[in-house]
């Protein structure tokens, strides 16, 4: 008999589910990945992410499941924050070009916007917020960040989104030039879920 999930990760993305299960498995000894389900097979509409911060949008996604189905749920929201742009694209990272999910167009627009910005002013960070919602308990929110600078040209063929121009502090290569395992070791998502892991472990104990 298949194991029933004890908690739901509010994502319909199978790759993200696998990545987060792997992160939590490293932080929670003996974790059975099947205990963490996803929203992919739930009969729920896509949540309306109308928050103005990563925290608000992560909580919106987690609350939709926890409030509707009465079961614990967690979610994340993430994006690229560029200092000279006042933190933008931020929550609009996935639709910076005007429509959702067009990575090449988003990246091209950002490169054009920063074309006249000197290297010493191209600081940025990737941010991820992970939120845990348990019916009858207080919400838990954790944030992870990785800081770096933005290249003037693309480098590397791995990763996605803005990875080809993001060079993390302490490295001479971009996220897109790293092996997935190397990137995941320092990623903003891993840092957020490392911080949230103790609360999830306590819930699953």
Short mmCIF file of the C-alpha atoms (twelve columns), coordinates in Angstrom:
data_MODEL
# 
_entry.id   MODEL 
# 
loop_
_atom_site.group_PDB 
_atom_site.id 
_atom_site.type_symbol 
_atom_site.label_atom_id 
_atom_site.label_alt_id 
_atom_site.label_comp_id 
_atom_site.label_asym_id 
_atom_site.label_seq_id 
_atom_site.Cartn_x 
_atom_site.Cartn_y 
_atom_site.Cartn_z 
_atom_site.pdbx_PDB_model_num 
ATOM 1   C CA . UNK A 1   0.000  0.000  0.000   1 
ATOM 2   C CA . UNK A 2   1.331  3.427  -0.959  1 
ATOM 3   C CA . UNK A 3   2.303  5.688  1.907   1 
ATOM 4   C CA . UNK A 4   -0.035 8.629  2.463   1 
ATOM 5   C CA . UNK A 5   1.651  12.047 2.563   1 
ATOM 6   C CA . UNK A 6   1.740  13.656 6.001   1 
ATOM 7   C CA . UNK A 7   2.415  17.118 4.610   1 
ATOM 8   C CA . UNK A 8   1.915  18.759 1.228   1 
ATOM 9   C CA . UNK A 9   4.447  20.891 -0.633  1 
ATOM 10  C CA . UNK A 10  2.401  23.478 -2.526  1 
ATOM 11  C CA . UNK A 11  3.990  22.987 -5.932  1 
ATOM 12  C CA . UNK A 12  2.929  21.355 -9.164  1 
ATOM 13  C CA . UNK A 13  6.516  21.237 -10.382 1 
ATOM 14  C CA . UNK A 14  7.890  17.674 -10.164 1 
ATOM 15  C CA . UNK A 15  11.512 18.888 -10.438 1 
ATOM 16  C CA . UNK A 16  11.074 21.310 -7.531  1 
ATOM 17  C CA . UNK A 17  9.385  18.580 -5.457  1 
ATOM 18  C CA . UNK A 18  12.329 16.263 -6.046  1 
ATOM 19  C CA . UNK A 19  14.831 19.004 -5.214  1 
ATOM 20  C CA . UNK A 20  13.118 19.973 -1.958  1 
ATOM 21  C CA . UNK A 21  12.656 16.353 -0.899  1 
ATOM 22  C CA . UNK A 22  16.409 15.879 -1.403  1 
ATOM 23  C CA . UNK A 23  17.237 19.007 0.619   1 
ATOM 24  C CA . UNK A 24  15.003 17.944 3.502   1 
ATOM 25  C CA . UNK A 25  16.293 14.365 3.410   1 
ATOM 26  C CA . UNK A 26  19.779 15.719 4.127   1 
ATOM 27  C CA . UNK A 27  18.499 17.762 7.060   1 
ATOM 28  C CA . UNK A 28  16.034 15.243 8.548   1 
ATOM 29  C CA . UNK A 29  17.638 11.854 9.295   1 
ATOM 30  C CA . UNK A 30  15.473 8.918  8.258   1 
ATOM 31  C CA . UNK A 31  12.994 11.044 6.321   1 
ATOM 32  C CA . UNK A 32  10.799 9.011  3.986   1 
ATOM 33  C CA . UNK A 33  10.325 11.219 0.883   1 
ATOM 34  C CA . UNK A 34  6.831  9.801  0.279   1 
ATOM 35  C CA . UNK A 35  5.645  11.588 3.432   1 
ATOM 36  C CA . UNK A 36  5.964  14.835 1.467   1 
ATOM 37  C CA . UNK A 37  3.285  15.069 -1.204  1 
ATOM 38  C CA . UNK A 38  2.672  17.778 -3.798  1 
ATOM 39  C CA . UNK A 39  -0.234 19.869 -5.028  1 
ATOM 40  C CA . UNK A 40  -0.057 18.281 -8.488  1 
ATOM 41  C CA . UNK A 41  -2.806 15.764 -7.807  1 
ATOM 42  C CA . UNK A 42  -5.045 17.912 -5.622  1 
ATOM 43  C CA . UNK A 43  -8.353 19.159 -6.977  1 
ATOM 44  C CA . UNK A 44  -7.541 22.798 -6.315  1 
ATOM 45  C CA . UNK A 45  -7.200 25.775 -8.673  1 
ATOM 46  C CA . UNK A 46  -3.913 27.570 -9.126  1 
ATOM 47  C CA . UNK A 47  -3.597 30.009 -6.200  1 
ATOM 48  C CA . UNK A 48  -3.722 33.720 -6.963  1 
ATOM 49  C CA . UNK A 49  -0.331 35.030 -5.908  1 
ATOM 50  C CA . UNK A 50  -1.316 38.633 -5.322  1 
ATOM 51  C CA . UNK A 51  1.044  39.309 -2.428  1 
ATOM 52  C CA . UNK A 52  3.663  42.044 -2.666  1 
ATOM 53  C CA . UNK A 53  6.476  40.105 -0.937  1 
ATOM 54  C CA . UNK A 54  7.970  36.626 -1.202  1 
ATOM 55  C CA . UNK A 55  6.646  35.959 2.299   1 
ATOM 56  C CA . UNK A 56  3.066  36.837 1.379   1 
ATOM 57  C CA . UNK A 57  3.059  34.731 -1.788  1 
ATOM 58  C CA . UNK A 58  4.586  31.694 -0.045  1 
ATOM 59  C CA . UNK A 59  1.937  31.922 2.666   1 
ATOM 60  C CA . UNK A 60  -0.858 32.296 0.106   1 
ATOM 61  C CA . UNK A 61  0.159  29.010 -1.536  1 
ATOM 62  C CA . UNK A 62  0.565  27.108 1.725   1 
ATOM 63  C CA . UNK A 63  -2.670 28.479 3.236   1 
ATOM 64  C CA . UNK A 64  -4.712 27.461 0.210   1 
ATOM 65  C CA . UNK A 65  -4.007 23.801 0.950   1 
ATOM 66  C CA . UNK A 66  -3.943 23.946 4.751   1 
ATOM 67  C CA . UNK A 67  -7.145 25.986 5.022   1 
ATOM 68  C CA . UNK A 68  -9.067 24.079 2.340   1 
ATOM 69  C CA . UNK A 69  -8.044 20.521 3.198   1 
ATOM 70  C CA . UNK A 70  -7.143 20.887 6.869   1 
ATOM 71  C CA . UNK A 71  -3.688 19.337 6.483   1 
ATOM 72  C CA . UNK A 72  -0.193 20.777 7.021   1 
ATOM 73  C CA . UNK A 73  1.340  22.406 3.964   1 
ATOM 74  C CA . UNK A 74  4.435  24.359 3.034   1 
ATOM 75  C CA . UNK A 75  5.412  26.464 0.035   1 
ATOM 76  C CA . UNK A 76  8.163  28.674 -1.264  1 
ATOM 77  C CA . UNK A 77  8.480  31.802 -3.352  1 
ATOM 78  C CA . UNK A 78  11.705 33.103 -4.813  1 
ATOM 79  C CA . UNK A 79  13.304 35.502 -7.245  1 
ATOM 80  C CA . UNK A 80  16.249 37.712 -8.164  1 
ATOM 81  C CA . UNK A 81  16.711 41.033 -6.357  1 
ATOM 82  C CA . UNK A 82  18.994 43.577 -8.059  1 
ATOM 83  C CA . UNK A 83  20.350 46.343 -5.821  1 
ATOM 84  C CA . UNK A 84  20.493 49.102 -8.444  1 
ATOM 85  C CA . UNK A 85  16.872 48.338 -9.390  1 
ATOM 86  C CA . UNK A 86  15.698 48.734 -5.810  1 
ATOM 87  C CA . UNK A 87  15.215 44.988 -5.353  1 
ATOM 88  C CA . UNK A 88  13.475 44.301 -8.668  1 
ATOM 89  C CA . UNK A 89  12.603 42.045 -10.426 1 
ATOM 90  C CA . UNK A 90  11.861 40.459 -7.014  1 
ATOM 91  C CA . UNK A 91  8.417  38.862 -6.922  1 
ATOM 92  C CA . UNK A 92  8.070  39.645 -10.641 1 
ATOM 93  C CA . UNK A 93  11.177 37.644 -11.612 1 
ATOM 94  C CA . UNK A 94  9.273  34.969 -13.542 1 
ATOM 95  C CA . UNK A 95  7.255  37.543 -15.520 1 
ATOM 96  C CA . UNK A 96  9.643  40.498 -15.765 1 
ATOM 97  C CA . UNK A 97  9.179  40.702 -19.536 1 
ATOM 98  C CA . UNK A 98  5.395  41.051 -19.162 1 
ATOM 99  C CA . UNK A 99  4.249  37.433 -19.269 1 
ATOM 100 C CA . UNK A 100 4.992  34.400 -17.125 1 
ATOM 101 C CA . UNK A 101 7.709  31.829 -17.682 1 
ATOM 102 C CA . UNK A 102 9.659  33.240 -20.645 1 
ATOM 103 C CA . UNK A 103 13.184 32.870 -19.232 1 
ATOM 104 C CA . UNK A 104 15.073 34.092 -22.332 1 
ATOM 105 C CA . UNK A 105 12.922 37.219 -22.616 1 
ATOM 106 C CA . UNK A 106 13.199 37.977 -18.907 1 
ATOM 107 C CA . UNK A 107 16.981 37.648 -19.045 1 
ATOM 108 C CA . UNK A 108 17.304 39.728 -22.220 1 
ATOM 109 C CA . UNK A 109 15.235 42.546 -20.740 1 
ATOM 110 C CA . UNK A 110 17.277 42.605 -17.534 1 
ATOM 111 C CA . UNK A 111 20.566 42.645 -19.466 1 
ATOM 112 C CA . UNK A 112 19.328 45.594 -21.532 1 
ATOM 113 C CA . UNK A 113 18.227 47.477 -18.415 1 
ATOM 114 C CA . UNK A 114 21.661 47.021 -16.838 1 
ATOM 115 C CA . UNK A 115 23.674 47.642 -20.012 1 
ATOM 116 C CA . UNK A 116 25.144 50.948 -18.793 1 
ATOM 117 C CA . UNK A 117 25.733 49.832 -15.206 1 
ATOM 118 C CA . UNK A 118 29.392 49.311 -14.268 1 
ATOM 119 C CA . UNK A 119 30.454 45.971 -12.724 1 
ATOM 120 C CA . UNK A 120 30.957 47.453 -9.243  1 
ATOM 121 C CA . UNK A 121 27.264 48.404 -9.141  1 
ATOM 122 C CA . UNK A 122 25.793 45.116 -10.379 1 
ATOM 123 C CA . UNK A 123 25.204 43.494 -6.990  1 
ATOM 124 C CA . UNK A 124 22.229 41.148 -6.682  1 
ATOM 125 C CA . UNK A 125 20.924 38.279 -4.624  1 
ATOM 126 C CA . UNK A 126 18.673 35.321 -5.157  1 
ATOM 127 C CA . UNK A 127 16.108 35.102 -2.344  1 
ATOM 128 C CA . UNK A 128 13.787 32.276 -1.332  1 
ATOM 129 C CA . UNK A 129 11.139 32.263 1.370   1 
ATOM 130 C CA . UNK A 130 9.781  28.957 2.685   1 
ATOM 131 C CA . UNK A 131 6.524  29.029 4.663   1 
ATOM 132 C CA . UNK A 132 4.944  26.287 6.789   1 
ATOM 133 C CA . UNK A 133 1.232  26.390 7.655   1 
ATOM 134 C CA . UNK A 134 -0.239 23.930 10.161  1 
ATOM 135 C CA . UNK A 135 -3.954 24.151 11.015  1 
ATOM 136 C CA . UNK A 136 -4.365 25.450 14.556  1 
ATOM 137 C CA . UNK A 137 -0.741 26.592 14.891  1 
ATOM 138 C CA . UNK A 138 1.238  29.724 14.135  1 
ATOM 139 C CA . UNK A 139 2.707  30.114 10.657  1 
ATOM 140 C CA . UNK A 140 6.458  29.606 10.273  1 
ATOM 141 C CA . UNK A 141 8.449  31.551 7.669   1 
ATOM 142 C CA . UNK A 142 12.156 31.253 6.843   1 
ATOM 143 C CA . UNK A 143 14.279 33.120 4.288   1 
ATOM 144 C CA . UNK A 144 17.413 32.081 2.437   1 
ATOM 145 C CA . UNK A 145 19.633 34.277 0.275   1 
ATOM 146 C CA . UNK A 146 22.745 33.914 -1.857  1 
ATOM 147 C CA . UNK A 147 24.546 37.128 -2.827  1 
ATOM 148 C CA . UNK A 148 26.626 37.873 -5.869  1 
ATOM 149 C CA . UNK A 149 26.987 40.054 -8.959  1 
ATOM 150 C CA . UNK A 150 25.480 40.051 -12.430 1 
ATOM 151 C CA . UNK A 151 27.631 39.459 -15.493 1 
ATOM 152 C CA . UNK A 152 27.222 41.617 -18.605 1 
ATOM 153 C CA . UNK A 153 26.932 38.537 -20.806 1 
ATOM 154 C CA . UNK A 154 25.561 35.019 -20.440 1 
ATOM 155 C CA . UNK A 155 27.931 32.235 -19.371 1 
ATOM 156 C CA . UNK A 156 27.035 28.573 -19.021 1 
ATOM 157 C CA . UNK A 157 24.274 26.276 -20.207 1 
ATOM 158 C CA . UNK A 158 23.079 24.732 -16.960 1 
ATOM 159 C CA . UNK A 159 20.379 26.036 -14.641 1 
ATOM 160 C CA . UNK A 160 17.514 28.257 -15.726 1 
ATOM 161 C CA . UNK A 161 16.123 31.763 -15.379 1 
ATOM 162 C CA . UNK A 162 18.799 34.317 -14.535 1 
ATOM 163 C CA . UNK A 163 21.451 31.678 -13.710 1 
ATOM 164 C CA . UNK A 164 23.618 32.469 -16.803 1 
ATOM 165 C CA . UNK A 165 24.462 35.959 -15.499 1 
ATOM 166 C CA . UNK A 166 24.505 35.405 -11.714 1 
ATOM 167 C CA . UNK A 167 27.971 34.920 -10.212 1 
ATOM 168 C CA . UNK A 168 27.758 34.072 -6.484  1 
ATOM 169 C CA . UNK A 169 30.198 35.609 -4.029  1 
ATOM 170 C CA . UNK A 170 33.413 33.627 -3.687  1 
ATOM 171 C CA . UNK A 171 33.124 32.006 -7.128  1 
ATOM 172 C CA . UNK A 172 34.503 32.905 -10.546 1 
ATOM 173 C CA . UNK A 173 31.706 31.145 -12.461 1 
ATOM 174 C CA . UNK A 174 27.971 31.665 -12.821 1 
ATOM 175 C CA . UNK A 175 25.195 29.438 -11.507 1 
ATOM 176 C CA . UNK A 176 24.739 28.227 -15.096 1 
ATOM 177 C CA . UNK A 177 28.361 27.055 -15.232 1 
ATOM 178 C CA . UNK A 178 28.005 24.975 -12.064 1 
ATOM 179 C CA . UNK A 179 26.968 21.351 -11.809 1 
ATOM 180 C CA . UNK A 180 23.484 21.104 -10.262 1 
ATOM 181 C CA . UNK A 181 24.906 19.531 -7.095  1 
ATOM 182 C CA . UNK A 182 27.359 22.412 -6.656  1 
ATOM 183 C CA . UNK A 183 24.670 25.032 -7.147  1 
ATOM 184 C CA . UNK A 184 22.275 23.275 -4.782  1 
ATOM 185 C CA . UNK A 185 24.900 23.267 -2.039  1 
ATOM 186 C CA . UNK A 186 24.795 27.077 -1.820  1 
ATOM 187 C CA . UNK A 187 21.372 27.871 -3.261  1 
ATOM 188 C CA . UNK A 188 18.882 30.238 -1.685  1 
ATOM 189 C CA . UNK A 189 16.267 27.463 -1.719  1 
ATOM 190 C CA . UNK A 190 18.494 25.114 0.252   1 
ATOM 191 C CA . UNK A 191 19.239 27.811 2.825   1 
ATOM 192 C CA . UNK A 192 15.543 28.570 3.330   1 
ATOM 193 C CA . UNK A 193 14.555 24.927 3.681   1 
ATOM 194 C CA . UNK A 194 17.515 24.130 5.945   1 
ATOM 195 C CA . UNK A 195 16.079 26.729 8.325   1 
ATOM 196 C CA . UNK A 196 12.549 25.323 8.005   1 
ATOM 197 C CA . UNK A 197 13.615 21.659 8.312   1 
ATOM 198 C CA . UNK A 198 13.501 21.434 12.154  1 
ATOM 199 C CA . UNK A 199 9.848  22.513 12.180  1 
ATOM 200 C CA . UNK A 200 8.962  20.004 9.472   1 
ATOM 201 C CA . UNK A 201 10.902 17.273 11.292  1 
ATOM 202 C CA . UNK A 202 8.975  17.967 14.495  1 
ATOM 203 C CA . UNK A 203 5.711  17.773 12.581  1 
ATOM 204 C CA . UNK A 204 6.613  14.427 11.011  1 
ATOM 205 C CA . UNK A 205 8.006  12.874 14.212  1 
# 
